[in-house]
Each structure stands twice: as C-alpha cells, then as structure tokens.
Amino acid sequence: MAYTVMMVFGTRPEAIKMAPLARVLRTWPEVDLRICSTGQHREMLEQVLTAFGLKVDQDLKVMTQNQTLNGLSRDLLDKIDQAYEQTRPDIVLVHGDTTTSFIASLAAFHRRIPIGHVEAGLRTGNLQQPWPEEANRRLTGVLADLHFTPTRDSDANLIHEGVPPEHIAVTGNTVIDALLWMRDHLAEQQWKPAADSPLGVLRDDQRMVLITGHRRENFGHGFERICKALAQLGERYPDVQFVYPVHLNPQVQQAVYGVLSGRNNIHLVPPQDYQHFVWLMARAHVILTDSGGVQEEAPALGKPVLVLRKVTERPAVLKGGTVKLVGTDTARIVDETSQLLDDPAAYARMARVYTPFGDGHASERIAERLSRWFTEQSAARDNA
Ligand code: UD1
Ligand code: UDP
C-alpha cells in the first residue's frame, strides 16, 4: 500500500531544505509524494524549484506585495484547507518556522491529519527573537506527531516541553544534504557565474565579504545600523568587495538600496539562485548574516560568520567557534569585521570547517523514520 505524503512549503529556505527530502521520498515505493507550494514567496521560490528540478503538484499562489502576517495567514488557512480536501494525505510534512509551516500544521490538525515537522525543536526562548518565527516553530511543535530534529540540543528542547521521546528522531539538517549536493555539482562542472551576470563583475584578486539580512525584528533601527556599518566598512576597505543579494521584501529593499546604492565596492544584487549563492559562500572571505540557513551552511564551508542578531536558536554553531553573534550595533559590526579582515590569526581561528548539522544524509534518516511510522500506524490499526 502506498501512503500519500504531502509536503507543504512556501518560502526559499523551506524549499531548499525540503528539496533533498523530496528527492529521497520520490524513490520510496511505499510513498506517493505530493508537493504543495503555498507560494508565500514567488520569484525566490521559483529559483529554488528550478535549481533542484522540483515540480510542484499544487501551487496556491498566495503571495501579495508587502503582505501582512494576518492577511497571509488568512489566505493560507483557506487555500491549504482546500488543498487537503483535494489530496487527502496520510501525513503532512512541514518545515521549520514560517507562517506557511504553522498554518499548514494548524489546518492539518483541524482535519486530524498527522504532521511531521522537519527541523523541529529550535528555540531561542524569546518570542520576540526571531519574530514571528519563534512562535511559529513552538506552535508547530505543539501540533506535530513526528519531530525530526537537526541536533541533540533540539531534542532536549522538545523533551522539556513534554514531547514523548519516541516521537522525536535526530536526523541532522537537510540543508547540509542540499549544500553538499550543490557544492559537488558546482565542483564537477567547474561552474562559474556568467560574465554578463550581476556576479560577473567580481574580481578574483580581491577579498569578498558576503552579506544577507532580512529579519523582521531588525526592520527600522536594526537595518539602519547594519547599513551604516556596511557603508563605513566599504569606505575603510576600498580593496574589499562587499556583495549583498538583497531580499525582495520591500522593507528590506528600501532600507538597503536607500543607504548603500552607488558605492563602487558595495555590490547590491538581486536574490541569487542556489547555485550562484553557494558559489558566493564558497568564494567569500567572511559572511555577515541574520539568516538561519546561512548560519548552518557557512561553517560547513569553513567560512567565518558574524551573525547580525542578539540570540541564535542554533547554539550548536557557537560551540565550534566559527560563528559569532554580533547583533546590530554599528561599531561592533565594524570592529568585528575589521578584525577578521586585518588580523590573520583571528581569521584563522574562525575559518575552519565545522559541521554540527550532520553528514549530508539527514533526508534518508527522515525517510527511514517515516517508513517505521507507517508500519507502526498499520500495526496500531490491525490491533484496534
Ligand atoms: C519569510 C519568513 C521567514 C523566512 C524568510 C526567508 C514568515 C513570517 N517569514 O520572511 O521566516 O526567514 O521568509 O526568506 O513566514 N517578496 C517578493 N518575492 C518573493 C518573496 C518575497 O516580492 O519571492 C516580497 C513580497 O512583497 C512579500 C514580502 O517580500 O509580501 C514579504 O514576504 P514574506 O514571506 O511575508 O516574509 P519574508 O520576510 O520573506
Ligand atoms: N540563499 C539563496 N540565495 C540568496 C540568499 C540566500 O539561495 O540570495 C539561500 C541560503 O543559502 C540558505 C537560504 O537561502 O539556504 C536561507 O534563506 P533565508 O536567509 O531567506 O531564510 P532563513 O534561513 O533566515 O529562514
């Protein structure tokens, strides 16, 4: 008997991290995989689907310009419910901490459809940071039946919240599966961005600092301080290239282009597809980011990361000493980045490969646990 497994995702990071799992589940004969994109993101999601050759079965196309959390949630609840009515899955798989993940879980719970939560158990303990993601991931954790965690820290968080240990499987993070696949794929082809692409202007003989930033809790003062720091760094280091693929959220675009446009060594470029972005990470000297996924990927490539946040839900990355939390204070960002650019010993201490998130086989472990769950469910039905 084949089980209908429905994967629901809507944003760039969810799609990157679910793509390797989709590849594995497609090869399991007992699984009939259906992929539902909510379309919470549009162009940025399309880039991932193309990079991984992923075909979606349902596209709910919910994105609107400058969407509000409540407007988005309302549309998601309505459309995801219709998608469940159409597909009638045996289990729904959601990822992480987005509004798509939480609302897809709530809609499944209302229909008594079991839920598997991939990248479960991350916590900062502070509902405001990251906002609203800390709430989304906790609420999803309350509703989920199976919790696939990236590291043991996350297991401990869930057990502390009363989740039965037999409902938790530590699997590693599927982002490493995606990253290693893409890195090897680029290496095999000796791939480089096209000369006429926005990255074609980058010089091989200069160091490069890669930046990403999009967190809602940094909007306003946080972004102003980050951009001021980048402007100062750009002036202090004319021979360093600063590359910032700017997230399409209009609030981010306004803040970043408003302060940083028109500077010779600061390259503001559109969001990059996954192959270009992995190439950028591998080529970078230092990475500045407030992204969750980049904190996980960059240490696996041996790149020092300065995190533009006060707290992280990924304590495992701090243990390796290759990632440092610097917050959004202008002077601190400038000082910490300058130290990495000026002091070879400080740089060497942070430029090491560190991979607490697994070996690139998290997706297989999730599929195996899912398969055992099907067996358990079928035995329970026989005994009922
Ligand atoms: C969302 C997630 C966040 C995740 C991030 C990854 C929530 C609440 N937030 O934040 O957890 O870290 O995605 O990037 O779920 N836009 C486009 N095209 C796109 C994508 C976005 O134009 O392809 C613009 C739209 O105007 C949209 C806005 O960005 O309304 C915000 O998108 P949204 O998904 O609500 O929030 P993100 O900040 O992207
Ligand atoms: N990423 C990408 N192109 C970019 C910026 C990031 O493909 O221009 C990838 C990055 O490698 C990581 C993921 O997007 O896998 C992180 O997404 P984002 O920072 O938007 O979300 P978060 O991880 O913070 O939820």
CSV table of N, CA and C in Angstrom, one decimal, residues 274-379:
chain,number,residue,atom,x,y,z
A,274,TYR,N,20.2,29.2,-6.0
A,274,TYR,CA,21.0,28.4,-5.0
A,274,TYR,C,22.4,28.2,-5.5
A,275,GLN,N,22.5,27.9,-6.8
A,275,GLN,CA,23.9,27.6,-7.3
A,275,GLN,C,24.8,28.9,-7.2
A,276,HIS,N,24.2,30.0,-7.6
A,276,HIS,CA,25.0,31.2,-7.5
A,276,HIS,C,25.4,31.5,-6.0
A,277,PHE,N,24.4,31.3,-5.1
A,277,PHE,CA,24.6,31.7,-3.7
A,277,PHE,C,25.6,30.7,-3.1
A,278,VAL,N,25.6,29.4,-3.4
A,278,VAL,CA,26.6,28.5,-2.9
A,278,VAL,C,28.0,28.9,-3.4
A,279,TRP,N,28.0,29.3,-4.7
A,279,TRP,CA,29.3,29.7,-5.2
A,279,TRP,C,29.8,31.0,-4.5
A,280,LEU,N,28.9,31.9,-4.2
A,280,LEU,CA,29.3,33.1,-3.4
A,280,LEU,C,29.8,32.8,-2.0
A,281,MET,N,29.1,31.8,-1.3
A,281,MET,CA,29.5,31.4,0.0
A,281,MET,C,30.9,30.8,0.0
A,282,ALA,N,31.1,30.0,-1.0
A,282,ALA,CA,32.4,29.3,-1.1
A,282,ALA,C,33.5,30.3,-1.5
A,283,ARG,N,33.2,31.3,-2.2
A,283,ARG,CA,34.2,32.3,-2.6
A,283,ARG,C,34.4,33.4,-1.6
A,284,ALA,N,33.5,33.5,-0.6
A,284,ALA,CA,33.6,34.6,0.4
A,284,ALA,C,34.7,34.4,1.4
A,285,HIS,N,35.2,35.6,1.9
A,285,HIS,CA,36.3,35.6,2.9
A,285,HIS,C,35.6,35.5,4.3
A,286,VAL,N,34.5,36.4,4.4
A,286,VAL,CA,33.8,36.5,5.6
A,286,VAL,C,32.3,36.6,5.2
A,287,ILE,N,31.4,36.1,6.1
A,287,ILE,CA,30.0,36.3,5.8
A,287,ILE,C,29.3,37.0,7.0
A,288,LEU,N,28.5,38.0,6.7
A,288,LEU,CA,27.7,38.7,7.7
A,288,LEU,C,26.2,38.4,7.4
A,289,THR,N,25.5,37.9,8.3
A,289,THR,CA,24.1,37.5,8.0
A,289,THR,C,23.2,37.5,9.2
A,290,ASP,N,21.9,37.6,9.0
A,290,ASP,CA,20.9,37.3,10.1
A,290,ASP,C,20.1,36.1,9.7
A,291,SER,N,20.5,35.4,8.6
A,291,SER,CA,19.7,34.3,8.1
A,291,SER,C,20.0,33.0,9.0
A,292,GLY,N,18.9,32.2,9.1
A,292,GLY,CA,19.1,31.0,9.8
A,292,GLY,C,19.9,30.0,9.0
A,293,GLY,N,19.5,29.8,7.8
A,293,GLY,CA,20.1,28.8,6.9
A,293,GLY,C,21.6,29.1,6.7
A,294,VAL,N,21.9,30.3,6.5
A,294,VAL,CA,23.3,30.7,6.2
A,294,VAL,C,24.2,30.3,7.4
A,295,GLN,N,23.7,30.5,8.6
A,295,GLN,CA,24.5,30.1,9.8
A,295,GLN,C,24.8,28.7,9.8
A,296,GLU,N,23.9,27.9,9.2
A,296,GLU,CA,24.2,26.4,9.2
A,296,GLU,C,25.1,26.0,8.0
A,297,GLU,N,25.0,26.7,6.9
A,297,GLU,CA,25.8,26.3,5.7
A,297,GLU,C,27.2,26.8,5.8
A,298,ALA,N,27.4,28.1,6.2
A,298,ALA,CA,28.7,28.7,6.1
A,298,ALA,C,29.8,27.9,6.9
A,299,PRO,N,29.5,27.5,8.1
A,299,PRO,CA,30.5,26.7,8.8
A,299,PRO,C,30.9,25.4,8.1
A,300,ALA,N,30.0,24.8,7.4
A,300,ALA,CA,30.3,23.6,6.7
A,300,ALA,C,31.2,23.9,5.5
A,301,LEU,N,31.3,25.1,5.1
A,301,LEU,CA,32.2,25.5,4.0
A,301,LEU,C,33.5,26.1,4.6
A,302,GLY,N,33.6,26.2,5.9
A,302,GLY,CA,34.8,26.7,6.6
A,302,GLY,C,34.9,28.3,6.6
A,303,LYS,N,33.7,28.9,6.5
A,303,LYS,CA,33.7,30.4,6.4
A,303,LYS,C,33.3,31.0,7.7
A,304,PRO,N,34.1,32.0,8.2
A,304,PRO,CA,33.7,32.7,9.4
A,304,PRO,C,32.4,33.5,9.2
A,305,VAL,N,31.5,33.4,10.2
A,305,VAL,CA,30.2,34.1,10.1
A,305,VAL,C,30.0,35.0,11.3
A,306,LEU,N,29.7,36.3,11.0
A,306,LEU,CA,29.2,37.2,12.0
A,306,LEU,C,27.7,37.3,11.9
A,307,VAL,N,27.0,36.9,13.0
A,307,VAL,CA,25.5,36.9,12.9
A,307,VAL,C,25.0,38.2,13.5
A,308,LEU,N,24.1,38.8,12.6
A,308,LEU,CA,23.6,40.2,12.9
A,308,LEU,C,22.3,40.0,13.8
A,309,ARG,N,22.5,39.3,14.9
A,309,ARG,CA,21.3,39.0,15.8
A,309,ARG,C,21.9,38.9,17.2
A,310,LYS,N,21.0,39.1,18.2
A,310,LYS,CA,21.4,39.1,19.6
A,310,LYS,C,21.4,37.6,20.1
A,311,VAL,N,20.6,36.8,19.5
A,311,VAL,CA,20.5,35.4,20.0
A,311,VAL,C,20.4,34.5,18.8
A,312,THR,N,20.7,33.2,19.0
A,312,THR,CA,20.6,32.2,17.9
A,312,THR,C,19.8,31.0,18.5
A,313,GLU,N,19.0,30.4,17.7
A,313,GLU,CA,18.3,29.2,18.1
A,313,GLU,C,19.1,28.0,17.7
A,314,ARG,N,20.4,28.3,17.2
A,314,ARG,CA,21.3,27.2,16.8
A,314,ARG,C,22.6,27.2,17.6
A,315,PRO,N,22.4,26.9,18.9
A,315,PRO,CA,23.6,27.0,19.8
A,315,PRO,C,24.8,26.1,19.3
A,316,ALA,N,24.4,25.1,18.6
A,316,ALA,CA,25.5,24.2,18.1
A,316,ALA,C,26.5,24.9,17.3
A,317,VAL,N,26.1,26.0,16.5
A,317,VAL,CA,27.1,26.7,15.7
A,317,VAL,C,28.1,27.5,16.5
A,318,LEU,N,27.7,27.9,17.7
A,318,LEU,CA,28.6,28.8,18.5
A,318,LEU,C,29.7,27.9,19.1
A,319,LYS,N,29.4,26.6,19.4
A,319,LYS,CA,30.4,25.8,20.1
A,319,LYS,C,31.6,25.6,19.2
A,320,GLY,N,31.5,25.6,17.9
A,320,GLY,CA,32.7,25.4,17.0
A,320,GLY,C,33.6,26.6,17.0
A,321,GLY,N,33.1,27.8,17.4
A,321,GLY,CA,34.0,29.0,17.4
A,321,GLY,C,34.1,29.6,16.0
A,322,THR,N,33.3,29.2,15.1
A,322,THR,CA,33.4,29.7,13.7
A,322,THR,C,32.3,30.7,13.4
A,323,VAL,N,31.4,30.8,14.4
A,323,VAL,CA,30.2,31.7,14.2
A,323,VAL,C,30.2,32.6,15.5
A,324,LYS,N,30.0,33.9,15.3
A,324,LYS,CA,30.0,34.8,16.4
A,324,LYS,C,28.7,35.7,16.3
A,325,LEU,N,28.0,35.9,17.5
A,325,LEU,CA,26.8,36.8,17.5
A,325,LEU,C,27.3,38.2,17.7
A,326,VAL,N,27.0,39.1,16.8
A,326,VAL,CA,27.5,40.5,16.9
A,326,VAL,C,26.3,41.5,17.0
A,327,GLY,N,25.1,41.1,16.8
A,327,GLY,CA,24.0,42.0,17.0
A,327,GLY,C,23.9,43.0,15.8
A,328,THR,N,23.3,44.1,16.1
A,328,THR,CA,23.1,45.1,15.0
A,328,THR,C,23.8,46.5,15.4
A,329,ASP,N,24.7,46.5,16.4
A,329,ASP,CA,25.3,47.7,16.8
A,329,ASP,C,26.4,48.1,15.7
A,330,THR,N,26.3,49.3,15.2
A,330,THR,CA,27.2,49.7,14.1
A,330,THR,C,28.7,49.5,14.4
A,331,ALA,N,29.1,50.0,15.6
A,331,ALA,CA,30.5,50.0,15.9
A,331,ALA,C,31.0,48.5,16.1
A,332,ARG,N,30.1,47.7,16.7
A,332,ARG,CA,30.5,46.3,16.9
A,332,ARG,C,30.7,45.6,15.6
A,333,ILE,N,29.7,45.8,14.7
A,333,ILE,CA,29.9,45.1,13.3
A,333,ILE,C,31.1,45.6,12.6
A,334,VAL,N,31.4,46.9,12.7
A,334,VAL,CA,32.6,47.4,12.0
A,334,VAL,C,33.9,46.8,12.7
A,335,ASP,N,33.9,46.8,14.0
A,335,ASP,CA,35.1,46.3,14.7
A,335,ASP,C,35.3,44.8,14.4
A,336,GLU,N,34.3,44.0,14.6
A,336,GLU,CA,34.4,42.5,14.4
A,336,GLU,C,34.8,42.2,13.0
A,337,THR,N,34.2,42.9,12.0
A,337,THR,CA,34.6,42.6,10.6
A,337,THR,C,36.0,43.1,10.3
A,338,SER,N,36.4,44.2,10.9
A,338,SER,CA,37.7,44.7,10.6
A,338,SER,C,38.8,43.7,11.2
A,339,GLN,N,38.4,43.2,12.4
A,339,GLN,CA,39.4,42.3,13.0
A,339,GLN,C,39.6,41.1,12.1
A,340,LEU,N,38.5,40.6,11.5
A,340,LEU,CA,38.7,39.4,10.6
A,340,LEU,C,39.4,39.8,9.3
A,341,LEU,N,39.3,41.0,8.9
A,341,LEU,CA,40.0,41.5,7.6
A,341,LEU,C,41.5,41.8,7.9
A,342,ASP,N,41.8,42.3,9.2
A,342,ASP,CA,43.1,42.8,9.4
A,342,ASP,C,44.0,41.8,10.2
A,343,ASP,N,43.4,40.9,10.9
A,343,ASP,CA,44.3,40.1,11.8
A,343,ASP,C,44.2,38.6,11.4
A,344,PRO,N,45.3,38.1,10.7
A,344,PRO,CA,45.3,36.8,10.1
A,344,PRO,C,45.1,35.7,11.2
A,345,ALA,N,45.6,35.9,12.4
A,345,ALA,CA,45.4,34.9,13.5
A,345,ALA,C,43.9,34.8,13.9
A,346,ALA,N,43.3,36.0,14.0
A,346,ALA,CA,41.9,36.0,14.4
A,346,ALA,C,41.1,35.3,13.3
A,347,TYR,N,41.5,35.6,12.1
A,347,TYR,CA,40.8,35.0,10.9
A,347,TYR,C,40.9,33.4,10.9
A,348,ALA,N,42.2,33.0,11.1
A,348,ALA,CA,42.4,31.5,11.1
A,348,ALA,C,41.6,30.8,12.2
A,349,ARG,N,41.4,31.5,13.3
A,349,ARG,CA,40.7,30.8,14.4
A,349,ARG,C,39.3,30.5,14.0
A,350,MET,N,38.7,31.4,13.1
A,350,MET,CA,37.3,31.2,12.8
A,350,MET,C,37.1,30.5,11.4
A,351,ALA,N,38.1,30.5,10.6
A,351,ALA,CA,38.0,29.9,9.2
A,351,ALA,C,38.3,28.4,9.3
A,352,ARG,N,37.4,27.7,9.8
A,352,ARG,CA,37.6,26.2,9.9
A,352,ARG,C,36.3,25.5,9.5
A,353,VAL,N,36.4,24.3,8.9
A,353,VAL,CA,35.2,23.6,8.6
A,353,VAL,C,34.6,23.0,9.9
A,354,TYR,N,33.3,23.3,10.1
A,354,TYR,CA,32.6,22.8,11.3
A,354,TYR,C,31.2,22.4,10.9
A,355,THR,N,30.9,21.1,11.2
A,355,THR,CA,29.6,20.6,10.7
A,355,THR,C,28.8,19.9,11.8
A,356,PRO,N,28.2,20.7,12.7
A,356,PRO,CA,27.4,20.1,13.7
A,356,PRO,C,26.0,19.6,13.2
A,357,PHE,N,25.7,20.0,11.9
A,357,PHE,CA,24.3,19.7,11.4
A,357,PHE,C,24.2,18.4,10.6
A,358,GLY,N,25.3,17.6,10.7
A,358,GLY,CA,25.2,16.3,10.0
A,358,GLY,C,26.1,16.1,8.8
A,359,ASP,N,25.9,15.0,8.2
A,359,ASP,CA,26.8,14.4,7.2
A,359,ASP,C,26.2,14.5,5.8
A,360,GLY,N,25.1,15.1,5.6
A,360,GLY,CA,24.5,15.2,4.3
A,360,GLY,C,23.5,14.0,4.0
A,361,HIS,N,23.2,13.3,5.1
A,361,HIS,CA,22.2,12.1,4.9
A,361,HIS,C,21.0,12.3,5.8
A,362,ALA,N,20.7,13.5,6.1
A,362,ALA,CA,19.5,13.7,7.0
A,362,ALA,C,18.2,13.2,6.3
A,363,SER,N,18.1,13.5,5.0
A,363,SER,CA,16.9,13.1,4.3
A,363,SER,C,16.6,11.6,4.4
A,364,GLU,N,17.7,10.8,4.2
A,364,GLU,CA,17.5,9.3,4.3
A,364,GLU,C,17.0,9.0,5.7
A,365,ARG,N,17.5,9.6,6.7
A,365,ARG,CA,17.1,9.3,8.1
A,365,ARG,C,15.7,9.6,8.3
A,366,ILE,N,15.2,10.8,7.8
A,366,ILE,CA,13.8,11.2,7.9
A,366,ILE,C,12.9,10.1,7.2
A,367,ALA,N,13.3,9.7,6.0
A,367,ALA,CA,12.5,8.8,5.2
A,367,ALA,C,12.4,7.5,6.0
A,368,GLU,N,13.5,7.0,6.6
A,368,GLU,CA,13.5,5.8,7.3
A,368,GLU,C,12.6,5.8,8.5
A,369,ARG,N,12.6,6.9,9.3
A,369,ARG,CA,11.7,7.1,10.4
A,369,ARG,C,10.3,7.1,10.0
A,370,LEU,N,10.1,7.8,8.9
A,370,LEU,CA,8.7,7.9,8.3
A,370,LEU,C,8.2,6.5,7.9
A,371,SER,N,9.1,5.7,7.4
A,371,SER,CA,8.7,4.4,7.0
A,371,SER,C,8.3,3.5,8.2
A,372,ARG,N,9.1,3.7,9.3
A,372,ARG,CA,8.8,2.9,10.5
A,372,ARG,C,7.4,3.4,11.1
A,373,TRP,N,7.2,4.7,10.9
A,373,TRP,CA,5.9,5.3,11.4
A,373,TRP,C,4.7,4.7,10.7
A,374,PHE,N,4.9,4.5,9.3
A,374,PHE,CA,3.8,3.8,8.6
A,374,PHE,C,3.6,2.4,9.1
A,375,THR,N,4.6,1.7,9.4
A,375,THR,CA,4.5,0.3,9.9
A,375,THR,C,3.8,0.4,11.3
A,376,GLU,N,4.2,1.3,12.1
A,376,GLU,CA,3.6,1.4,13.5
A,376,GLU,C,2.1,1.8,13.3
A,377,GLN,N,1.8,2.7,12.4
A,377,GLN,CA,0.4,3.0,12.2
A,377,GLN,C,-0.5,1.8,11.8
A,378,SER,N,0.1,1.1,10.9
A,378,SER,CA,-0.6,0.0,10.3
A,378,SER,C,-0.8,-1.1,11.4
A,379,ALA,N,0.2,-1.3,12.2
A,379,ALA,CA,0.1,-2.3,13.3
A,379,ALA,C,-1.0,-1.8,14.3
